[in-house]
Amino acid sequence: MTRRKQIEELHEIIRKCTLCPLHETRTNAVPGEGPCTAHVMIIGEAPGAREDESGRPFVGRSGELLISLMHEIGLSRDSVFITSILKSRPPKNRTPTQSEISACKPHLERQIEIINPKIIILLGGVAISSLVGPWKVSEAHGRFYETDGRTYFMTYHPAAALRFPKVKVLMREDFQTLSQELV
Ligand code: URA
């Protein structure tokens, strides 16, 4: 089966998923999107209101900032695969619970396996602690980490950068660090 077919089948499963109670409150599940041959995969925390409405990842204000930071280092939205730790929106955008993260993780693991990206960018504490370990974003940001044959790059979540101008400066610096590895 081609990678495209494998991803499409997986995303159909995710759209119908009932493995955690968030399926009762979501409008649409948000599996993620991008080329299945992408070298770069970006992982956020969970869909927000706009993503829940549209079924597409990072289409709200956080997405706008993320895409503009990517453009600054020559990465286009179309060239990367974008998803989040959770595929369903938590009510009022509350932080995902451990049991929601565990229930959803097999979907993400399968996406990583199919896409097999060269580098995985983790946005914020939830993505970092779910895939790398319990590391504070303030210490982990701007760093690469290799484990289980995967290369991760850790930075802030754009929602934090929208709230705190200093975080936006740090996030922009992180993307410059990242760009040196993408050449
Ligand atoms: N924040 C995320 O982490 N993911 C989205 O898809 C949107 C906002």
CSV table of C-alpha atoms and ligand atoms in Angstrom, one decimal:
chain,number,residue,atom,x,y,z
A,1,MET,CA,0.0,0.0,0.0
A,2,THR,CA,1.4,3.5,-0.8
A,3,ARG,CA,2.2,5.9,2.0
A,4,ARG,CA,-0.6,8.2,0.8
A,5,LYS,CA,-3.1,5.4,1.1
A,6,GLN,CA,-1.8,4.4,4.5
A,7,ILE,CA,-2.1,8.0,5.8
A,8,GLU,CA,-5.6,8.4,4.3
A,9,GLU,CA,-6.8,5.2,6.0
A,10,LEU,CA,-5.3,6.2,9.3
A,11,HIS,CA,-6.9,9.7,9.1
A,12,GLU,CA,-10.3,8.1,8.4
A,13,ILE,CA,-9.9,6.0,11.6
A,14,ILE,CA,-8.9,9.2,13.5
A,15,ARG,CA,-12.0,11.1,12.2
A,16,LYS,CA,-14.2,8.4,13.7
A,17,CYS,CA,-12.1,7.7,16.8
A,18,THR,CA,-14.0,7.2,20.1
A,19,LEU,CA,-11.0,6.1,22.2
A,20,CYS,CA,-11.4,9.1,24.6
A,21,PRO,CA,-14.3,11.1,25.8
A,22,LEU,CA,-13.3,14.2,23.7
A,23,HIS,CA,-15.2,12.6,20.8
A,24,GLU,CA,-18.4,13.6,22.6
A,25,THR,CA,-17.6,17.3,22.6
A,26,ARG,CA,-15.6,17.8,19.4
A,27,THR,CA,-17.1,19.0,16.1
A,28,ASN,CA,-14.4,17.5,13.9
A,29,ALA,CA,-11.3,15.5,14.8
A,30,VAL,CA,-8.2,17.0,13.4
A,31,PRO,CA,-5.8,14.3,12.1
A,32,GLY,CA,-3.2,16.7,10.6
A,33,GLU,CA,-2.1,17.4,7.0
A,34,GLY,CA,0.8,17.7,4.7
A,35,PRO,CA,2.8,15.6,2.2
A,36,CYS,CA,3.4,12.0,3.4
A,37,THR,CA,6.9,12.4,2.1
A,38,ALA,CA,7.6,15.5,4.3
A,39,HIS,CA,11.1,15.7,5.8
A,40,VAL,CA,9.8,17.9,8.6
A,41,MET,CA,6.9,17.1,10.9
A,42,ILE,CA,5.5,19.7,13.3
A,43,ILE,CA,3.6,18.6,16.4
A,44,GLY,CA,1.5,20.9,18.6
A,45,GLU,CA,-0.7,20.3,21.6
A,46,ALA,CA,-4.3,20.0,20.6
A,47,PRO,CA,-6.8,21.6,18.2
A,48,GLY,CA,-8.4,24.9,19.2
A,49,ALA,CA,-11.8,26.3,18.2
A,50,ARG,CA,-10.9,27.1,14.6
A,51,GLU,CA,-9.3,23.7,14.1
A,52,ASP,CA,-12.3,21.9,15.6
A,53,GLU,CA,-14.6,23.8,13.3
A,54,SER,CA,-12.6,23.2,10.1
A,55,GLY,CA,-11.0,19.8,10.8
A,56,ARG,CA,-7.6,21.3,9.8
A,57,PRO,CA,-4.5,21.9,12.1
A,58,PHE,CA,-3.1,25.3,13.0
A,59,VAL,CA,-5.6,27.4,11.0
A,60,GLY,CA,-6.1,30.0,13.9
A,61,ARG,CA,-3.9,32.7,15.3
A,62,SER,CA,-1.2,30.2,16.6
A,63,GLY,CA,-1.1,28.8,13.1
A,64,GLU,CA,-0.6,32.2,11.5
A,65,LEU,CA,2.4,32.9,13.8
A,66,LEU,CA,3.8,29.4,13.2
A,67,ILE,CA,3.6,29.7,9.4
A,68,SER,CA,5.2,33.2,9.5
A,69,LEU,CA,8.1,31.9,11.6
A,70,MET,CA,8.5,29.0,9.2
A,71,HIS,CA,8.5,31.4,6.2
A,72,GLU,CA,11.3,33.4,7.8
A,73,ILE,CA,13.5,30.3,7.5
A,74,GLY,CA,12.3,29.3,4.1
A,75,LEU,CA,9.8,26.5,5.1
A,76,SER,CA,6.4,26.6,3.5
A,77,ARG,CA,3.3,25.1,5.1
A,78,ASP,CA,2.9,22.8,2.1
A,79,SER,CA,6.3,21.2,2.6
A,80,VAL,CA,5.7,20.0,6.2
A,81,PHE,CA,3.4,17.6,7.9
A,82,ILE,CA,1.5,19.4,10.7
A,83,THR,CA,-0.4,17.7,13.5
A,84,SER,CA,-0.8,17.8,17.3
A,85,ILE,CA,-0.6,15.4,20.2
A,86,LEU,CA,-4.4,15.3,20.6
A,87,LYS,CA,-6.6,15.0,17.5
A,88,SER,CA,-9.7,16.3,19.3
A,89,ARG,CA,-10.3,19.7,21.0
A,90,PRO,CA,-10.4,19.7,24.8
A,91,PRO,CA,-13.4,21.8,26.0
A,92,LYS,CA,-12.4,25.5,26.5
A,93,ASN,CA,-8.9,24.6,25.3
A,94,ARG,CA,-7.9,23.2,28.7
A,95,THR,CA,-4.6,21.3,28.9
A,96,PRO,CA,-4.8,17.7,27.7
A,97,THR,CA,-5.0,15.0,30.5
A,98,GLN,CA,-2.6,12.2,30.7
A,99,SER,CA,-5.3,9.7,29.8
A,100,GLU,CA,-6.3,11.7,26.7
A,101,ILE,CA,-2.6,11.8,25.6
A,102,SER,CA,-2.2,8.0,26.2
A,103,ALA,CA,-5.4,7.2,24.3
A,104,CYS,CA,-4.4,9.4,21.3
A,105,LYS,CA,-0.7,8.5,21.2
A,106,PRO,CA,-1.0,5.4,18.9
A,107,HIS,CA,-2.4,7.6,16.2
A,108,LEU,CA,0.6,9.9,16.4
A,109,GLU,CA,3.1,7.0,16.5
A,110,ARG,CA,1.5,5.6,13.4
A,111,GLN,CA,1.8,8.9,11.6
A,112,ILE,CA,5.5,9.2,12.5
A,113,GLU,CA,6.0,5.6,11.3
A,114,ILE,CA,4.3,6.2,8.0
A,115,ILE,CA,5.8,9.6,7.2
A,116,ASN,CA,9.3,8.8,8.7
A,117,PRO,CA,10.4,12.4,8.9
A,118,LYS,CA,14.0,13.5,9.2
A,119,ILE,CA,13.2,15.9,11.9
A,120,ILE,CA,10.3,16.4,14.3
A,121,ILE,CA,9.6,19.8,15.7
A,122,LEU,CA,7.9,19.8,19.1
A,123,LEU,CA,5.9,22.9,20.0
A,124,GLY,CA,5.5,23.4,23.8
A,125,GLY,CA,5.5,21.5,27.0
A,126,VAL,CA,2.8,19.0,26.2
A,127,ALA,CA,4.5,17.9,22.9
A,128,ILE,CA,7.9,17.8,24.5
A,129,SER,CA,6.9,15.8,27.6
A,130,SER,CA,4.8,13.4,25.5
A,131,LEU,CA,7.6,12.4,23.1
A,132,VAL,CA,10.9,13.3,24.8
A,133,GLY,CA,10.3,13.4,28.5
A,134,PRO,CA,9.5,15.7,31.4
A,135,TRP,CA,11.7,18.7,30.3
A,136,LYS,CA,10.8,22.3,31.0
A,137,VAL,CA,10.3,24.2,27.7
A,138,SER,CA,12.4,27.1,29.1
A,139,GLU,CA,15.3,24.6,29.3
A,140,ALA,CA,14.6,22.4,26.3
A,141,HIS,CA,13.9,25.1,23.7
A,142,GLY,CA,16.3,25.6,20.9
A,143,ARG,CA,17.8,22.1,21.4
A,144,PHE,CA,17.9,18.9,19.3
A,145,TYR,CA,17.3,15.6,21.0
A,146,GLU,CA,17.9,12.1,19.5
A,147,THR,CA,16.1,9.1,20.8
A,148,ASP,CA,14.8,5.8,19.4
A,149,GLY,CA,16.3,6.7,16.0
A,150,ARG,CA,14.4,10.0,15.8
A,151,THR,CA,15.6,13.5,15.8
A,152,TYR,CA,13.5,16.1,17.7
A,153,PHE,CA,13.8,19.8,17.9
A,154,MET,CA,12.1,21.5,20.8
A,155,THR,CA,10.7,25.0,21.0
A,156,TYR,CA,7.8,26.9,22.5
A,157,HIS,CA,4.2,26.7,21.4
A,158,PRO,CA,3.1,29.7,19.3
A,159,ALA,CA,0.2,30.3,21.7
A,160,ALA,CA,2.8,31.2,24.4
A,161,ALA,CA,4.6,33.4,21.9
A,162,LEU,CA,1.4,35.3,21.2
A,163,ARG,CA,0.9,35.9,24.9
A,164,PHE,CA,4.5,36.8,25.8
A,165,PRO,CA,6.6,39.0,23.5
A,166,LYS,CA,9.8,37.7,25.0
A,167,VAL,CA,8.8,34.1,24.2
A,168,LYS,CA,8.3,35.2,20.6
A,169,VAL,CA,11.8,36.5,20.4
A,170,LEU,CA,13.1,33.2,21.8
A,171,MET,CA,11.0,31.2,19.4
A,172,ARG,CA,12.3,33.2,16.4
A,173,GLU,CA,15.9,32.5,17.6
A,174,ASP,CA,15.0,28.8,17.9
A,175,PHE,CA,13.8,28.7,14.3
A,176,GLN,CA,17.1,30.3,13.2
A,177,THR,CA,18.9,27.5,15.0
A,178,LEU,CA,16.7,25.0,13.4
A,179,SER,CA,17.3,26.5,9.9
A,180,GLN,CA,21.0,25.8,10.2
A,181,GLU,CA,20.2,22.1,10.4
A,182,LEU,CA,17.8,22.1,7.5
A,183,VAL,CA,20.2,23.2,4.8
B,1,URA,N1,-2.6,24.5,18.7
B,1,URA,C1,-2.2,23.3,18.5
B,1,URA,O1,-1.4,22.8,19.2
B,1,URA,N2,-2.7,22.6,17.4
B,1,URA,C2,-3.5,23.1,16.5
B,1,URA,O2,-3.9,22.4,15.6
B,1,URA,C3,-3.9,24.4,16.8
B,1,URA,C4,-3.5,25.1,17.8
